Amino acid sequence: MLRYALFRIALIAPLLIGLSMLVFVIGRVLPGDPAGLAAGPYATMEQREAIAAEYGLDQPIPVQYWRYITGVLEGDFGRSLMTRRPVAGDLAGYLPATLELVFFSLFLAILIGIPLGLIAGIRRNSATDMTIAAGTLSAMSMPQFFLGLVLQLIFGMMLSWLPLSGRLPFIVSPPPGVTGFYTIDSLIAGDLTAFRYSLLHLILPALTMALAPIATIARIMRSSTIEVLQQDYVQTERALGLPSSLILFKYVSKNAASATLTLIGLYVGWLLGSTVLVEKVFDWPGIGLYATNAILNQDFNPVIAVTLAIGVVFILANLVVDMLYGVLNPKVSNKQ
Amino acid sequence: MSLLEINGLRLAMRSFDGETEVLNGVDLAVGENAIAGVVGETGSGKSLTGLSISRLVPTPPGRYLGGTIRFDGQDLMTASEEEMRRLRGRQIGMIFQDPTTNLNPAFRISTQMVDIALNVAKSDPELIGIQARSSRRARRVAARQRCVDLLGQVGISDPDTRIDAYPHTFSGGMRQRVLIAMALIGQPRLLIADEPTTALDVSVQAQVLELMSSFVRERDLTMIFITHNIGVVAQLCTDVSVMNAGRVVESGDVRKVLKNPEDSYTKELLSAVMTRDTPRPARNRAAAGAVA
């Protein structure tokens, strides 16, 4: 198991080199004039060239890439053309916010999707099943930005139950940074007020992102539950008198959940991508919002850094998922 | 008096083509401490009769059209699901055909067995040798010990460590032993074995049969042994019932029925058993390679 994990982690390096080359080259060969944009509309030719020289944009692309990649190895992701700040610092601030959102919505998706699918599978073709099917179908077909606006309108404006946007209200100071996740950091600091507020701020954007995964996970879980219910061992468990609640929620659910695991791994990537829209709607200070602004300004260092960060998170998340297969299905862990 | 008495049991199964009657009037009586063989060809309704006793036939698609099943005087057809659940495992144990698919692959043997032991101990704590008010921990320890003992008795070597293994690490024969141990946890009075040796190879088959017959002799057990193998019935059973097309066509003492069958179907079934005197079938020319 440990050897397998190390092998998978070692595989990350070539993947990242490929990914960085791709994004770097595409960023540089795209038409446009980043140095000109950064210098502003009234800059002279000399000022423009000075900025290009400062950022190394006057060098051939292989040289630029080499400089960039050696910098990355030292933790230097270059500087942003627009903010003139080091990208690494920006990333350290924005990435945890996004990850908190992504993992919280993933948590919601699993917490809601798995039981929904299990119940639908157990009560196959009943009114409950039909209701869940109708609900999941409409959830899947709802565009996220629209859903986010509707949720803001209902829960933020009309009912005033939940905050509209941001991570914390201005009057609450963020907890001292340990993980960068406000919910966890505030718990570590023992600051329950900050914990309550950061959780309240998470709910709407996380729900917006989680709704489609909830629906898909529930549908997959439903079909695998139906399949597991027909297995011989379920009949044996019944024949030996185990109560159905124990059979369903312990013995059936564990077998059925392994089918949804692949899906959950893939959703990490999907959720990371969808932060771009959702963070815009909810004004969430994460890398989605950061990347959007950078793309609009042809500011490529942040774009490359965000892409690499998302790549690493995605690969690691799928590594965790692969490890979990071994937990849910003991046959797999033996073969590794 | 019989421990189990089935009278005129009729069961229909629904499919896309409509309803088909699969059991049409099964009569079966099993005396205390008997080993009752139920033989018949595939589709004759043997397994559904066995499942019906534990009321494990899903309804729908199944639908009972009539008949009674009396177990120790209680009518099982009118029993509630909760009453049935208390009988299962505790009074009526079951063993099924394919040991590779009847153990849950995602859980350790110990998890599955201990859950069953704790469950039967709810109604009868004596079974795992504890008081009604023992702590959770004491219950767990006692339940595990009972399972380890049983695994040892069915011939699993080193049961104390093997109990924590996953099912896929056991061979087919060993898994069937585990399933037998599982069925015995609740000390059932009636054990329904549905082709328990069909999926095993011949030498393992003999060991498992030997094991089962020794259990029936040593523990106050009654067994219904469902099989299509008449040789096994002759070796193991005290009584036999022959089923055909959803009905019992002949039943009685095993020696009497196998020696002097009265029913024409029983005669036919017995003549289908191969012996040394069975003439070889005509050689299939194509299979022998003589292409015309």
XYZ file of C-alpha atoms in Angstrom:
628
model
C 0.000 0.000 0.000
C 2.750 2.434 0.997
C 4.878 1.511 -2.022
C 1.919 2.039 -4.272
C 1.293 5.481 -2.752
C 4.933 6.507 -3.199
C 4.898 5.283 -6.785
C 1.804 7.347 -7.500
C 3.302 10.428 -5.870
C 6.457 10.009 -7.984
C 4.249 10.004 -11.080
C 3.084 13.521 -10.252
C 6.403 15.076 -11.377
C 6.287 14.111 -15.099
C 2.588 14.990 -15.190
C 3.291 18.459 -13.854
C 6.186 19.057 -16.259
C 3.907 18.216 -19.170
C 1.077 20.320 -17.820
C 3.308 23.329 -17.159
C 4.854 23.184 -20.660
C 1.455 23.056 -22.262
C 0.011 25.959 -20.327
C 3.207 28.001 -20.574
C 3.545 27.683 -24.325
C -0.142 28.316 -24.965
C 0.023 31.374 -22.741
C 3.015 32.802 -24.577
C 2.003 32.137 -28.179
C -1.508 33.520 -27.805
C -1.913 36.832 -29.614
C -1.901 39.835 -27.329
C 0.539 42.115 -25.585
C 0.753 41.453 -21.855
C 3.613 43.864 -21.304
C 1.708 46.585 -23.141
C -1.411 45.943 -21.083
C 0.607 46.051 -17.883
C 2.378 49.249 -18.858
C -0.915 51.023 -19.472
C -2.336 52.925 -22.453
C -0.048 55.980 -22.179
C 3.282 54.198 -21.798
C 6.122 54.919 -24.174
C 7.821 52.239 -26.218
C 10.807 52.370 -23.824
C 8.616 51.831 -20.769
C 6.907 48.907 -22.481
C 10.228 47.301 -23.332
C 11.512 47.889 -19.826
C 8.567 45.944 -18.417
C 9.058 43.178 -21.010
C 12.734 42.954 -20.032
C 11.883 43.008 -16.307
C 9.580 40.034 -16.742
C 11.824 38.281 -19.247
C 9.219 38.516 -21.977
C 11.871 39.550 -24.528
C 13.620 36.156 -24.281
C 12.881 33.134 -26.523
C 10.118 30.873 -25.151
C 12.390 27.892 -24.191
C 14.581 30.240 -22.145
C 11.534 31.797 -20.527
C 10.204 28.335 -19.684
C 13.521 27.231 -18.233
C 13.713 30.325 -16.056
C 10.140 29.811 -14.981
C 10.453 26.144 -14.126
C 13.700 26.579 -12.172
C 11.960 29.346 -10.245
C 8.979 27.099 -9.497
C 11.300 24.502 -8.020
C 12.449 27.161 -5.554
C 8.873 28.133 -4.774
C 8.925 31.213 -6.995
C 5.980 31.328 -9.400
C 7.009 34.652 -10.891
C 5.216 37.909 -10.356
C 1.825 39.020 -11.464
C 1.924 41.629 -14.219
C -1.125 43.398 -12.844
C -0.613 43.400 -9.090
C 3.213 43.248 -9.305
C 3.066 40.884 -6.327
C 4.708 37.446 -6.260
C 2.213 34.840 -7.465
C 3.282 32.355 -4.780
C 2.028 34.716 -2.071
C -1.292 35.292 -3.830
C -1.742 31.565 -4.290
C -1.058 30.870 -0.625
C -3.893 33.255 0.233
C -6.447 32.213 -2.396
C -5.898 28.470 -2.720
C -7.021 27.516 0.817
C -10.247 29.506 0.350
C -11.020 27.542 -2.799
C -10.042 24.214 -1.296
C -12.249 24.868 1.722
C -15.165 25.515 -0.622
C -14.404 22.498 -2.818
C -13.983 20.041 0.025
C -17.005 21.337 1.869
C -19.191 20.916 -1.210
C -17.717 17.479 -1.822
C -18.539 16.623 1.789
C -22.115 17.859 1.266
C -22.383 15.901 -1.984
C -21.342 12.655 -0.305
C -23.344 13.283 2.855
C -26.537 13.942 0.897
C -26.004 12.015 -2.333
C -25.113 8.610 -0.877
C -28.109 8.278 1.501
C -30.481 9.633 -1.170
C -29.292 7.028 -3.656
C -29.407 4.282 -1.055
C -32.993 5.104 -0.124
C -34.030 5.373 -3.773
C -32.450 1.980 -4.460
C -34.083 0.316 -1.484
C -37.492 1.756 -2.285
C -37.151 1.176 -5.983
C -40.065 2.424 -8.125
C -41.892 3.839 -5.120
C -43.127 7.412 -4.797
C -39.945 8.239 -2.824
C -37.797 6.910 -5.653
C -39.708 8.907 -8.253
C -39.430 12.095 -6.183
C -35.686 11.640 -5.791
C -35.341 10.918 -9.525
C -37.280 14.065 -10.431
C -35.287 16.143 -7.945
C -31.895 14.892 -9.097
C -32.779 15.370 -12.750
C -33.774 18.988 -12.255
C -30.700 19.594 -10.087
C -28.453 18.239 -12.828
C -29.982 20.396 -15.512
C -29.764 23.666 -13.558
C -26.873 25.965 -14.599
C -24.710 26.806 -11.599
C -24.467 30.565 -11.921
C -28.246 30.758 -12.172
C -28.727 28.412 -9.239
C -26.312 30.522 -7.208
C -28.300 33.681 -7.968
C -31.592 31.985 -7.083
C -30.204 30.701 -3.778
C -28.837 34.179 -2.995
C -32.207 35.680 -3.775
C -34.182 33.241 -1.624
C -31.930 32.553 1.349
C -29.901 35.745 1.345
C -32.350 38.455 0.289
C -35.880 37.227 0.956
C -35.397 35.073 4.030
C -32.156 36.671 5.286
C -31.096 33.322 6.708
C -27.665 33.174 5.166
C -25.041 35.756 4.141
C -24.954 36.776 0.491
C -21.251 36.613 -0.266
C -17.689 36.585 1.007
C -16.014 34.367 3.572
C -16.598 36.421 6.734
C -18.393 39.656 7.612
C -16.084 42.692 7.937
C -16.612 42.941 11.665
C -15.342 39.417 12.311
C -11.600 39.064 12.066
C -10.307 35.903 10.410
C -8.692 33.336 12.708
C -4.884 33.024 12.739
C -3.894 31.035 9.667
C -2.811 27.448 10.207
C -4.497 25.547 7.390
C -6.084 28.539 5.663
C -9.507 26.935 6.109
C -11.424 29.462 8.208
C -13.691 26.784 9.706
C -10.794 24.629 10.865
C -8.562 27.539 11.898
C -11.297 29.093 14.002
C -11.839 25.774 15.747
C -8.109 25.491 16.417
C -8.132 29.014 17.837
C -11.262 28.173 19.836
C -13.089 31.108 18.243
C -16.674 29.855 17.981
C -18.053 33.127 16.599
C -15.677 33.020 13.662
C -16.468 29.323 13.177
C -20.203 29.972 13.072
C -19.842 32.823 10.582
C -17.395 31.060 8.311
C -19.678 28.019 8.211
C -22.718 30.188 7.401
C -20.800 31.851 4.588
C -19.812 28.470 3.173
C -23.307 27.025 2.898
C -24.726 28.850 -0.138
C -21.703 28.651 -2.469
C -20.994 25.071 -1.404
C -24.595 24.062 -1.994
C -24.530 25.705 -5.412
C -21.513 23.651 -6.364
C -22.706 20.471 -4.660
C -26.132 20.150 -6.238
C -25.019 18.545 -9.503
C -22.628 16.099 -7.770
C -25.366 15.219 -5.250
C -27.642 14.316 -8.133
C -25.077 12.222 -10.007
C -23.827 10.453 -6.899
C -27.400 9.652 -5.891
C -28.169 8.164 -9.298
C -25.067 5.991 -9.382
C -25.617 4.954 -5.771
C -29.203 4.006 -6.582
C -28.241 1.658 -9.391
C -25.411 0.020 -7.470
C -27.680 -0.415 -4.441
C -30.195 -2.224 -6.622
C -27.422 -4.438 -7.923
C -26.044 -5.232 -4.458
C -29.518 -6.017 -3.101
C -29.710 -8.901 -5.562
C -26.477 -10.466 -4.364
C -26.519 -13.841 -2.645
C -24.864 -12.559 0.504
C -27.745 -10.190 1.162
C -30.106 -13.158 1.058
C -27.831 -15.040 3.460
C -27.752 -12.076 5.836
C -31.565 -12.020 5.752
C -31.792 -15.796 6.154
C -29.704 -15.612 9.304
C -31.979 -13.053 10.870
C -29.998 -9.802 10.751
C -32.289 -6.752 11.025
C -32.838 -5.009 7.686
C -31.544 -1.672 8.966
C -28.189 -3.308 9.734
C -28.146 -5.133 6.388
C -28.945 -2.002 4.399
C -26.947 0.670 6.161
C -23.905 -1.408 7.011
C -23.575 -4.343 4.660
C -25.253 -3.091 1.485
C -24.124 0.534 1.634
C -20.422 -0.276 1.881
C -20.573 -2.536 -1.156
C -22.629 -0.082 -3.138
C -20.508 2.955 -2.242
C -17.401 1.693 -4.019
C -19.042 2.340 -7.385
C -19.493 6.007 -6.529
C -15.876 6.421 -5.476
C -14.499 6.956 -8.992
C -17.170 9.546 -9.539
C -16.257 11.364 -6.344
C -12.605 11.529 -7.439
C -13.570 12.980 -10.789
C -15.816 15.509 -9.107
C -12.850 17.033 -7.278
C -11.579 18.216 -10.643
C -14.996 19.297 -11.763
C -15.603 21.271 -8.565
C -12.213 22.987 -8.835
C -13.142 24.065 -12.349
C -16.572 25.255 -11.385
C -15.187 27.572 -8.685
C -14.457 30.039 -11.486
C -18.172 30.794 -11.897
C -19.330 30.254 -8.349
C -16.605 32.386 -6.768
C -17.553 35.203 -9.089
C -21.229 35.002 -8.073
C -20.496 34.724 -4.354
C -17.470 37.044 -4.360
C -15.454 34.266 -2.754
C -11.761 35.222 -2.577
C -10.392 32.020 -4.091
C -8.256 31.010 -7.048
C -11.266 30.883 -9.360
C -11.836 34.592 -8.976
C -8.078 35.226 -9.061
C -7.666 33.228 -12.282
C -10.620 34.959 -13.948
C -9.110 38.387 -13.330
C -5.693 37.190 -14.484
C -7.050 35.713 -17.720
C -8.920 38.900 -18.557
C -5.654 40.846 -18.156
C -3.516 38.318 -20.075
C -1.559 37.963 -16.844
C -0.116 34.528 -17.452
C 2.009 33.792 -14.427
C -1.028 33.518 -12.157
C -2.894 31.476 -14.778
C -0.080 28.934 -15.039
C 0.292 28.765 -11.262
C -3.445 28.232 -10.762
C -3.474 25.513 -13.414
C -0.563 23.742 -11.761
C -2.160 24.032 -8.329
C -5.450 22.602 -9.585
C -3.510 19.815 -11.300
C -1.711 18.856 -8.090
C -4.916 18.914 -6.046
C -6.730 16.809 -8.638
C -3.958 14.216 -8.821
C -3.679 13.990 -5.031
C -7.450 13.702 -4.627
C -7.561 10.821 -7.074
C -4.683 9.179 -5.257
C -6.724 9.321 -2.053
C -9.708 7.873 -3.918
C -7.584 5.001 -5.213
C -6.392 4.311 -1.682
C -9.998 4.289 -0.490
C -10.837 1.539 -2.976
C -8.706 -0.707 -0.836
C -10.758 0.207 2.223
C -14.106 -0.427 0.548
C -13.003 -3.451 -1.428
C -10.413 -5.564 0.401
C -9.623 -7.551 -2.744
C -8.077 -4.464 -4.346
C -5.767 -3.709 -1.443
C -4.330 -7.212 -1.644
C -3.352 -6.809 -5.259
C -1.575 -3.541 -4.619
C -45.450 -34.892 15.470
C -43.513 -33.270 12.672
C -41.316 -30.256 13.308
C -42.240 -28.831 9.933
C -45.371 -29.425 7.958
C -46.121 -27.887 4.600
C -49.585 -28.404 3.180
C -50.767 -27.496 -0.288
C -48.289 -24.627 -0.707
C -48.941 -22.720 -3.906
C -46.718 -19.931 -5.170
C -46.946 -17.921 -8.377
C -44.160 -15.813 -9.854
C -44.856 -12.779 -11.961
C -42.767 -12.033 -15.017
C -43.197 -10.006 -18.179
C -45.248 -12.813 -19.705
C -47.695 -12.868 -16.833
C -47.955 -15.051 -13.768
C -46.726 -18.632 -13.687
C -47.530 -21.036 -10.897
C -44.196 -22.439 -9.780
C -45.325 -24.327 -6.694
C -48.684 -25.979 -7.130
C -49.564 -27.728 -3.935
C -46.374 -28.766 -2.168
C -46.893 -31.169 0.739
C -43.907 -31.901 2.918
C -43.551 -33.171 6.467
C -40.237 -33.275 8.277
C -39.966 -35.112 11.573
C -37.755 -34.042 14.446
C -34.084 -35.034 13.959
C -34.704 -36.239 10.420
C -32.457 -35.466 7.488
C -35.026 -34.908 4.808
C -33.713 -34.921 1.274
C -35.599 -32.954 -1.365
C -34.619 -34.037 -4.865
C -35.798 -33.005 -8.258
C -34.523 -31.553 -11.470
C -33.736 -27.886 -12.034
C -36.883 -25.790 -11.914
C -38.923 -28.321 -9.982
C -39.397 -25.858 -7.109
C -36.978 -27.314 -4.540
C -35.201 -24.070 -3.769
C -38.371 -21.987 -3.699
C -39.853 -24.453 -1.214
C -36.770 -23.999 0.967
C -36.884 -20.208 0.695
C -40.608 -20.221 1.409
C -40.055 -21.872 4.782
C -38.001 -18.835 5.833
C -40.387 -16.618 3.868
C -37.471 -15.254 1.850
C -39.224 -15.289 -1.519
C -39.684 -11.622 -2.378
C -43.348 -10.706 -2.847
C -43.689 -9.293 -5.481
C -42.662 -10.854 -7.886
C -43.796 -13.886 -5.883
C -47.384 -14.325 -4.686
C -48.662 -17.076 -2.426
C -51.945 -18.498 -3.622
C -52.580 -20.786 -0.684
C -51.308 -23.454 1.648
C -49.863 -23.532 5.123
C -46.383 -23.909 6.550
C -46.400 -24.995 10.184
C -43.144 -24.897 12.085
C -43.344 -26.311 15.601
C -47.062 -25.608 15.614
C -46.750 -21.981 14.430
C -48.224 -20.994 11.077
C -45.445 -19.211 9.203
C -47.674 -18.011 6.373
C -49.537 -15.676 8.723
C -46.505 -14.680 10.844
C -45.439 -11.046 10.676
C -42.106 -10.060 9.145
C -40.770 -9.264 12.628
C -41.784 -12.702 13.942
C -40.141 -14.308 10.922
C -36.966 -12.321 11.475
C -36.755 -13.676 15.015
C -37.132 -17.238 13.735
C -34.468 -16.812 11.065
C -31.018 -17.725 12.233
C -32.390 -18.564 15.657
C -34.848 -21.406 14.876
C -34.318 -21.871 11.152
C -30.819 -21.689 9.717
C -29.991 -21.712 6.021
C -27.000 -22.672 3.898
C -26.928 -21.884 0.209
C -25.329 -23.246 -2.884
C -22.442 -21.040 -3.887
C -20.033 -20.275 -1.037
C -18.157 -17.758 -3.187
C -21.115 -15.387 -3.406
C -22.795 -15.932 -0.056
C -20.238 -14.147 2.115
C -20.131 -10.380 1.950
C -16.805 -9.565 0.219
C -16.362 -6.166 1.854
C -16.344 -7.331 5.476
C -14.146 -9.546 7.588
C -15.552 -12.934 8.559
C -15.453 -11.785 12.173
C -17.621 -8.724 11.481
C -20.290 -10.792 9.760
C -20.293 -13.594 12.313
C -20.182 -11.382 15.394
C -23.126 -9.333 14.115
C -25.147 -12.512 13.725
C -24.066 -13.748 17.165
C -24.944 -10.435 18.821
C -28.273 -10.475 17.053
C -29.277 -13.947 18.217
C -27.989 -13.107 21.695
C -30.557 -10.327 21.903
C -33.311 -12.895 22.339
C -31.180 -15.527 24.040
C -28.003 -14.277 25.777
C -27.260 -17.830 26.949
C -26.322 -18.726 23.392
C -23.052 -16.887 23.679
C -22.812 -17.597 27.385
C -23.483 -14.179 28.837
C -25.963 -12.570 31.200
C -28.792 -10.442 29.883
C -27.194 -7.340 31.382
C -23.617 -7.761 30.292
C -21.787 -4.726 28.980
C -21.389 -4.120 25.262
C -17.767 -5.038 25.472
C -18.431 -8.286 27.301
C -21.055 -9.155 24.705
C -18.641 -8.539 21.860
C -15.900 -10.608 23.444
C -18.305 -13.470 24.167
C -19.840 -13.328 20.700
C -16.430 -13.435 19.088
C -15.381 -16.340 21.265
C -18.493 -18.278 20.275
C -17.720 -17.654 16.578
C -14.080 -18.696 16.986
C -15.203 -21.913 18.701
C -17.640 -22.688 15.902
C -15.042 -22.040 13.206
C -12.769 -24.496 14.991
C -15.559 -27.055 15.111
C -16.221 -26.829 11.370
C -12.548 -27.464 10.736
C -10.994 -24.057 10.139
C -7.457 -24.285 11.477
C -6.155 -21.403 13.569
C -9.660 -19.891 13.855
C -8.554 -17.166 16.255
C -6.603 -15.361 13.535
C -8.422 -16.648 10.462
C -11.676 -15.141 11.714
C -10.286 -11.687 10.981
C -9.547 -12.501 7.340
C -11.663 -11.413 4.397
C -13.752 -14.023 2.543
C -11.652 -13.914 -0.652
C -8.675 -15.346 1.223
C -10.571 -18.620 1.822
C -11.025 -21.464 -0.652
C -14.524 -22.506 -1.727
C -14.658 -25.455 0.640
C -13.434 -23.330 3.556
C -15.983 -20.649 2.771
C -18.752 -23.214 2.845
C -17.485 -24.312 6.278
C -17.603 -20.684 7.395
C -21.185 -20.440 6.138
C -22.112 -23.626 7.995
C -20.582 -22.165 11.165
C -22.561 -18.981 10.561
C -25.808 -20.876 10.217
C -25.081 -22.736 13.453
C -24.414 -19.636 15.582
C -28.036 -19.385 16.687
C -28.300 -23.145 17.336
C -31.256 -23.474 14.976
C -33.573 -26.465 15.295
C -34.073 -26.684 11.555
C -31.270 -26.283 9.034
C -32.219 -25.807 5.404
C -29.307 -26.635 3.135
C -29.938 -25.632 -0.472
C -27.466 -27.602 -2.616
C -24.623 -26.829 -0.194
C -22.108 -29.041 -1.969
C -23.018 -28.547 -5.616
C -20.411 -25.846 -6.191
C -17.614 -27.829 -4.530
C -15.337 -30.423 -6.062
C -15.915 -34.059 -5.180
C -13.354 -34.547 -2.406
C -14.342 -31.321 -0.654
C -17.976 -32.296 -1.156
C -17.432 -35.482 0.835
C -15.757 -33.589 3.685
C -18.528 -31.022 3.904
C -21.221 -33.727 3.834
C -19.441 -35.607 6.589
C -19.262 -32.419 8.618
C -22.940 -31.669 8.179
C -24.110 -35.158 9.055
C -21.956 -35.157 12.192
C -23.535 -31.891 13.277
C -27.016 -33.250 12.787
C -26.170 -36.320 14.843
C -24.441 -34.432 17.658
C -26.723 -31.441 18.014
C -30.425 -31.759 18.243
C -30.803 -30.727 14.580
C -33.308 -31.388 11.857
C -32.153 -30.817 8.330
C -33.765 -30.313 4.961
C -31.220 -31.160 2.318
C -32.111 -29.822 -1.120
C -30.136 -31.409 -3.935
C -30.339 -32.926 -7.370
C -27.751 -35.532 -6.494
C -29.501 -38.788 -5.620
C -26.230 -40.386 -4.580
C -25.828 -37.797 -1.825
C -29.412 -38.383 -0.701
C -28.792 -42.125 -0.438
C -25.700 -41.519 1.690
C -26.928 -38.779 3.958
C -30.684 -38.623 4.296
C -33.203 -40.508 6.385
C -36.211 -39.453 4.331
C -36.621 -38.198 0.827
C -39.211 -36.228 -1.109
C -39.121 -36.184 -4.871
C -40.298 -32.990 -6.526
C -41.434 -32.461 -10.073
C -43.086 -29.428 -11.635
C -43.810 -27.681 -8.356
C -45.205 -30.648 -6.523
C -43.947 -33.453 -4.295
C -44.662 -36.629 -6.255
C -43.390 -39.165 -3.781
C -41.945 -39.143 -0.305
C -41.020 -41.515 2.445
C -38.161 -43.435 3.990
C -35.077 -43.035 1.851
C -34.369 -46.757 1.436
C -37.961 -47.544 0.554
C -38.286 -44.777 -2.044
C -34.957 -45.402 -3.722
C -35.358 -49.208 -3.771
C -39.014 -49.482 -4.684
C -40.190 -46.242 -6.246
C -43.906 -46.106 -6.873
C -44.221 -42.919 -8.848
C -43.313 -43.004 -12.536
C -41.312 -39.779 -12.327
C -39.238 -41.141 -9.445
C -38.488 -44.248 -11.488
C -37.426 -42.113 -14.410
C -35.229 -39.952 -12.193
C -33.570 -43.008 -10.659
C -32.946 -44.583 -14.033
C -31.145 -41.394 -15.078
C -28.477 -41.992 -12.429
C -25.393 -43.387 -14.101
C -24.025 -46.668 -12.807
C -21.413 -49.010 -14.154
C -24.124 -50.754 -16.139
C -25.378 -47.606 -17.819
C -24.864 -48.065 -21.557
C -22.591 -45.486 -23.138
C -24.363 -42.980 -25.317
C -23.927 -43.385 -29.051
C -20.763 -41.673 -30.150
C -21.226 -38.299 -31.624
C -19.401 -38.498 -34.933
C -18.878 -34.770 -35.306
C -17.415 -34.475 -31.818
C -15.096 -37.384 -32.481
C -13.643 -35.530 -35.410
C -15.138 -37.588 -38.219
C -16.401 -34.782 -40.389
C -18.735 -36.074 -43.029
